[in-house]
Short mmCIF file of C-alpha atoms and ligand atoms in Angstrom, two decimals:
data_model
loop_
_atom_site.label_atom_id
_atom_site.label_comp_id
_atom_site.label_asym_id
_atom_site.label_seq_id
_atom_site.Cartn_x
_atom_site.Cartn_y
_atom_site.Cartn_z
CA UNK A 1 59.24 75.57 152.13
CA UNK A 2 60.38 75.58 148.53
CA UNK A 3 62.06 72.51 147.04
CA UNK A 4 65.63 72.75 145.82
CA UNK A 5 65.80 72.45 142.07
CA UNK A 6 69.44 72.14 141.07
CA UNK A 7 70.99 74.14 138.23
CA UNK A 8 72.05 70.86 136.68
CA UNK A 9 68.47 69.64 136.57
CA UNK A 10 67.17 72.94 135.21
CA UNK A 11 69.96 73.09 132.60
CA UNK A 12 69.20 69.56 131.40
CA UNK A 13 65.53 70.45 131.17
CA UNK A 14 66.27 73.71 129.38
CA UNK A 15 68.04 71.72 126.66
CA UNK A 16 65.47 68.91 126.52
CA UNK A 17 63.19 68.33 123.57
CA UNK A 18 61.50 65.25 124.92
CA UNK A 19 60.34 64.80 128.52
CA UNK A 20 58.60 61.80 130.07
CA UNK A 21 56.79 61.96 133.41
CA UNK A 22 56.44 58.49 134.90
CA UNK A 23 53.81 58.76 137.61
CA UNK A 24 52.36 56.70 140.44
CA UNK A 25 49.75 57.01 143.15
CA UNK A 26 51.69 59.76 145.00
CA UNK A 27 50.85 62.37 142.37
CA UNK A 28 47.16 61.92 143.16
CA UNK A 29 47.62 61.79 146.95
CA UNK A 30 47.03 65.52 147.31
CA UNK A 31 43.80 65.19 145.33
CA UNK A 32 42.57 62.80 148.02
CA UNK A 33 43.15 59.46 146.29
CA UNK A 34 44.88 57.13 148.75
CA UNK A 35 48.22 55.56 147.75
CA UNK A 36 48.78 51.80 147.93
CA UNK A 37 51.71 51.55 150.31
CA UNK A 38 52.86 53.51 153.37
CA UNK A 39 51.00 54.09 156.63
CA UNK A 40 47.69 55.14 155.06
CA UNK A 41 48.03 52.96 151.98
CA UNK A 42 45.18 50.89 150.52
CA UNK A 43 47.17 47.65 150.80
CA UNK A 44 47.49 48.11 154.57
CA UNK A 45 43.69 47.80 154.86
CA UNK A 46 42.86 45.41 152.00
CA UNK A 47 44.64 42.40 150.62
CA UNK A 48 45.52 42.61 146.93
CA UNK A 49 44.93 38.88 146.59
CA UNK A 50 41.34 39.29 147.79
CA UNK A 51 40.50 42.18 145.49
CA UNK A 52 42.92 42.86 142.68
CA UNK A 53 43.20 39.64 140.78
CA UNK A 54 41.18 37.57 138.36
CA UNK A 55 40.59 34.62 140.70
CA UNK A 56 39.15 36.97 143.33
CA UNK A 57 36.81 38.48 140.73
CA UNK A 58 35.69 35.10 139.41
CA UNK A 59 35.00 33.75 142.89
CA UNK A 60 33.29 36.89 144.22
CA UNK A 61 32.48 39.31 141.36
CA UNK A 62 30.02 41.40 143.35
CA UNK A 63 32.52 42.07 146.16
CA UNK A 64 35.32 43.06 143.76
CA UNK A 65 32.88 45.12 141.68
CA UNK A 66 31.62 46.91 144.76
CA UNK A 67 35.18 47.79 145.73
CA UNK A 68 36.01 49.17 142.30
CA UNK A 69 32.70 51.08 142.21
CA UNK A 70 33.61 52.75 145.50
CA UNK A 71 37.04 53.67 144.12
CA UNK A 72 35.50 54.91 140.87
CA UNK A 73 33.23 57.17 142.90
CA UNK A 74 36.14 58.63 144.91
CA UNK A 75 38.25 59.12 141.78
CA UNK A 76 35.37 60.78 139.93
CA UNK A 77 34.67 63.20 142.76
CA UNK A 78 38.21 64.44 143.38
CA UNK A 79 39.92 67.09 141.27
CA UNK A 80 43.32 67.14 139.58
CA UNK A 81 45.82 68.91 141.84
CA UNK A 82 48.55 71.46 141.15
CA UNK A 83 50.96 68.63 140.28
CA UNK A 84 48.73 67.21 137.52
CA UNK A 85 48.08 70.73 136.21
CA UNK A 86 51.79 71.59 136.17
CA UNK A 87 52.56 68.47 134.12
CA UNK A 88 49.88 69.47 131.61
CA UNK A 89 51.41 72.93 131.46
CA UNK A 90 54.86 71.49 130.74
CA UNK A 91 53.51 70.69 127.27
CA UNK A 92 53.90 74.38 126.47
CA UNK A 93 57.62 74.22 127.20
CA UNK A 94 58.78 71.17 125.24
CA UNK A 95 58.13 69.74 121.78
CA UNK A 96 57.30 66.35 123.33
CA UNK A 97 55.86 65.58 126.76
CA UNK A 98 54.52 62.12 127.54
CA UNK A 99 52.88 61.08 130.78
CA UNK A 100 53.35 57.38 131.47
CA UNK A 101 51.15 56.58 134.43
CA UNK A 102 50.47 53.60 136.64
CA UNK A 103 47.36 55.36 137.89
CA UNK A 104 43.87 54.40 136.80
CA UNK A 105 42.22 57.59 138.06
CA UNK A 106 42.07 59.64 134.84
CA UNK A 107 43.37 62.75 136.63
CA UNK A 108 46.15 63.48 134.12
CA UNK A 109 43.68 63.68 131.26
CA UNK A 110 41.26 65.72 133.35
CA UNK A 111 44.12 68.12 134.10
CA UNK A 112 44.67 68.61 130.36
CA UNK A 113 47.66 66.35 129.57
CA UNK A 114 47.26 65.29 125.96
CA UNK A 115 49.67 62.40 125.61
CA UNK A 116 48.90 59.98 128.45
CA UNK A 117 49.84 56.30 128.43
CA UNK A 118 48.06 54.14 131.02
CA UNK A 119 50.03 51.08 132.03
CA UNK A 120 47.50 49.72 134.53
CA UNK A 121 44.22 50.58 132.77
CA UNK A 122 41.53 53.11 133.58
CA UNK A 123 38.80 52.82 136.18
CA UNK A 124 36.21 54.50 133.94
CA UNK A 125 36.37 51.69 131.42
CA UNK A 126 34.95 48.16 131.70
CA UNK A 127 34.70 45.29 129.26
CA UNK A 128 32.84 42.01 128.86
CA UNK A 129 35.03 38.99 129.45
CA UNK A 130 32.88 37.03 127.00
CA UNK A 131 32.56 39.17 123.89
CA UNK A 132 34.82 42.13 124.67
CA UNK A 133 31.97 44.71 124.55
CA UNK A 134 33.06 47.95 126.18
CA UNK A 135 31.19 49.84 128.88
CA UNK A 136 31.98 53.27 130.29
CA UNK A 137 31.39 54.18 133.93
CA UNK A 138 28.76 52.45 136.02
CA UNK A 139 26.04 51.98 133.38
CA UNK A 140 25.94 48.22 133.40
CA UNK A 141 23.19 45.66 133.92
CA UNK A 142 23.33 43.71 137.16
CA UNK A 143 21.96 40.28 137.89
CA UNK A 144 21.97 39.53 141.63
CA UNK A 145 24.76 42.07 142.14
CA UNK A 146 26.85 40.66 139.31
CA UNK A 147 27.78 42.95 136.38
CA UNK A 148 26.50 41.42 133.17
CA UNK A 149 26.97 42.16 129.48
CA UNK A 150 23.69 43.28 127.89
CA UNK A 151 24.82 41.66 124.63
CA UNK A 152 26.08 38.19 125.51
CA UNK A 153 25.35 37.88 129.22
CA UNK A 154 29.08 37.53 130.02
CA UNK A 155 30.76 38.89 133.12
CA UNK A 156 31.80 42.55 132.87
CA UNK A 157 35.07 43.52 134.55
CA UNK A 158 36.92 46.78 135.15
CA UNK A 159 39.53 47.53 132.48
CA UNK A 160 42.35 47.61 134.98
CA UNK A 161 45.43 45.43 135.26
CA UNK A 162 45.26 42.95 138.11
CA UNK A 163 48.13 41.15 139.79
CA UNK A 164 49.44 38.40 137.54
CA UNK A 165 48.08 40.01 134.36
CA UNK A 166 49.93 41.40 131.37
CA UNK A 167 50.15 45.14 130.85
CA UNK A 168 48.28 46.43 127.76
CA UNK A 169 50.87 45.83 125.05
CA UNK A 170 50.22 48.99 123.04
CA UNK A 171 50.60 51.20 126.13
CA UNK A 172 53.75 49.39 127.19
CA UNK A 173 55.38 49.55 123.76
CA UNK A 174 54.61 53.24 123.38
CA UNK A 175 55.91 53.91 126.89
CA UNK A 176 59.19 52.14 126.21
CA UNK A 177 59.57 54.08 122.97
CA UNK A 178 58.88 57.42 124.68
CA UNK A 179 61.20 56.65 127.60
CA UNK A 180 64.03 55.44 125.41
CA UNK A 181 64.00 58.62 123.36
CA UNK A 182 63.51 61.00 126.31
CA UNK A 183 66.08 63.60 127.28
CA UNK A 184 64.67 63.86 130.80
CA UNK A 185 62.63 61.28 132.72
CA UNK A 186 60.82 62.38 135.87
CA UNK A 187 59.75 59.59 138.23
CA UNK A 188 56.98 61.11 140.32
CA UNK A 189 55.09 59.69 143.30
CA UNK A 190 55.86 56.04 142.79
CA UNK A 191 57.44 53.55 145.17
CA UNK A 192 58.97 51.75 142.17
CA UNK A 193 58.21 48.28 143.45
CA UNK A 194 55.71 47.02 140.89
CA UNK A 195 57.23 45.51 137.75
CA UNK A 196 57.53 45.80 134.84
CA UNK A 197 56.46 49.46 135.18
CA UNK A 198 59.23 50.20 137.69
CA UNK A 199 61.88 49.32 135.11
CA UNK A 200 60.96 52.23 132.87
CA UNK A 201 63.00 55.03 134.49
CA UNK A 202 66.04 52.75 134.27
CA UNK A 203 65.43 52.18 130.54
CA UNK A 204 65.49 55.96 130.21
CA UNK A 205 68.76 56.24 132.07
CA UNK A 206 70.32 53.49 129.98
CA UNK A 207 69.39 55.45 126.87
CA UNK A 208 70.99 58.65 128.11
CA UNK A 209 68.07 60.46 129.76
CA UNK A 210 68.66 62.55 132.86
CA UNK A 211 66.52 60.85 135.52
CA UNK A 212 65.00 62.72 138.43
CA UNK A 213 62.80 61.39 141.21
CA UNK A 214 60.20 63.66 142.80
CA UNK A 215 58.94 62.08 146.00
CA UNK A 216 58.88 63.07 149.69
CA UNK A 217 60.26 59.63 150.63
CA UNK A 218 63.15 57.45 149.55
CA UNK A 219 62.09 54.69 147.15
CA UNK A 220 63.49 51.59 145.48
CA UNK A 221 64.42 53.80 142.53
CA UNK A 222 66.13 56.64 144.45
CA UNK A 223 69.66 55.25 144.29
CA UNK A 224 69.60 54.76 140.57
CA UNK A 225 68.28 58.23 139.73
CA UNK A 226 70.66 60.98 138.61
CA UNK A 227 68.99 63.27 141.11
CA UNK A 228 66.23 63.24 143.69
CA UNK A 229 63.97 66.11 144.71
CA UNK A 230 62.45 65.42 148.12
CA UNK A 231 59.05 67.04 148.17
CA UNK A 232 55.41 66.64 147.29
CA UNK A 233 54.57 66.73 143.62
CA UNK A 234 51.79 69.31 144.00
CA UNK A 235 54.43 71.65 145.35
CA UNK A 236 57.56 70.72 143.39
CA UNK A 237 56.02 70.53 139.89
CA UNK A 238 54.45 74.02 139.91
CA UNK A 239 57.80 75.38 141.16
CA UNK A 240 59.51 73.61 138.31
CA UNK A 241 57.14 75.09 135.73
CA UNK A 242 57.55 78.54 137.24
CA UNK A 243 61.33 78.26 137.13
CA UNK A 244 61.34 77.05 133.52
CA UNK A 245 58.98 79.78 132.42
CA UNK A 246 61.03 82.44 134.19
CA UNK A 247 64.07 81.19 132.23
CA UNK A 248 62.06 81.43 129.01
CA UNK A 249 62.50 77.71 128.34
CA UNK A 250 59.21 77.27 126.49
CA UNK A 251 59.90 80.19 124.16
CA UNK A 252 63.41 78.94 123.36
CA UNK A 253 62.39 75.38 122.52
CA UNK A 254 59.46 76.57 120.43
CA UNK A 255 61.82 78.76 118.41
CA UNK A 256 64.19 75.83 117.84
CA UNK A 257 61.37 73.48 116.88
CA UNK A 258 60.11 75.89 114.20
CA UNK A 259 63.45 75.84 112.35
P1 LIG B 1 52.61 53.32 146.06
O1 LIG B 1 51.49 53.46 147.01
O2 LIG B 1 53.37 52.06 146.08
O3 LIG B 1 53.65 54.50 146.26
C1 LIG B 1 53.24 55.83 146.36
C2 LIG B 1 54.47 56.71 146.39
O4 LIG B 1 54.03 58.04 146.40
C3 LIG B 1 55.36 56.53 147.62
O5 LIG B 1 56.72 56.41 147.22
C4 LIG B 1 55.14 57.82 148.42
O6 LIG B 1 56.31 58.24 149.12
C5 LIG B 1 54.83 58.79 147.29
N1 LIG B 1 54.04 59.96 147.70
C6 LIG B 1 53.10 60.08 148.69
N2 LIG B 1 52.59 61.32 148.71
C7 LIG B 1 53.18 62.00 147.71
C8 LIG B 1 53.08 63.34 147.21
N3 LIG B 1 52.24 64.21 147.74
N4 LIG B 1 53.86 63.70 146.15
C9 LIG B 1 54.71 62.81 145.58
N5 LIG B 1 54.85 61.54 146.01
C10 LIG B 1 54.11 61.14 147.05
O7 LIG B 1 52.00 53.61 144.59
P2 LIG B 1 52.57 53.21 143.18
O8 LIG B 1 54.04 53.30 143.12
O9 LIG B 1 51.78 53.97 142.17
O10 LIG B 1 49.15 48.47 140.69
O11 LIG B 1 52.13 51.69 143.09
C11 LIG B 1 52.38 50.96 141.92
C12 LIG B 1 51.28 49.99 141.67
O12 LIG B 1 51.04 49.20 142.85
C13 LIG B 1 49.92 50.60 141.41
O13 LIG B 1 49.74 51.03 140.06
C14 LIG B 1 49.00 49.46 141.72
C15 LIG B 1 49.62 49.01 143.02
O14 LIG B 1 49.37 47.71 143.40
C16 LIG B 1 48.09 47.76 140.26
O15 LIG B 1 46.98 47.89 140.75
C17 LIG B 1 48.42 46.81 139.15
#
């Protein structure tokens, strides 16, 4: 079944110079990365307060580390899906495409998106809580199951945002800037319940962007969007790219941008 892409949506896109894709766990669902909420969601099996916060890590670092290592393994083994690839391809159609993601799975970059802002960190990165030394992947010293900095002996943690923590300021500021100057904001595969990230599509709308949700289910953001496309991102986004390319959108905007 093909999704219905309205003429209004396609016309707004055809005239857009700047597009922001705001993404959540749903865009990676078809790659095999579980979402957080919903029937099969991670938070139905695990409690965020036991795993995704600083106190949990300080009181049981090896348990939290083990959990993140298992997730890192899953995320490293899966492949970007047609939705990630379509977003990367959109870069050929518009002068500016920014992906603002809540995901930590690196799949947008692996799909080829060049301008990716990560609001909740990245599972491939770790840092020492003592001296700030950075570690990539799993190559870390362990003492009795506890990840330790080879420089200062401090505790090494995943570079992800836990509940109760601030978002990385540079990523947030750049995201706000991109969203506030966007002509079209796509909110893709997110339930829109985790703040402050969930505010971003509304910032876009307030600044005149046309806002479109792509999600098979209704979300907290649905009512405020200019339009919703009910469907899976790995299906809807390739259709969108195909439609734009068949209308020659990329060629047009490239001509304009060369003037
Ligand atoms: P959620 O698990 O809350 O929501 C996933 C959304 O994806 C839901 O609205 C689903 O309907 C939708 N979805 C499922 N399959 C889809 C598909 N194939 N195509 C498109 N959409 C699909 O995930 P997030 O909104 O990303 O934060 O969650 C936000 C934050 O909550 C996460 O970044 C994480 C979590 O706690 C931190 O860890 C700080």
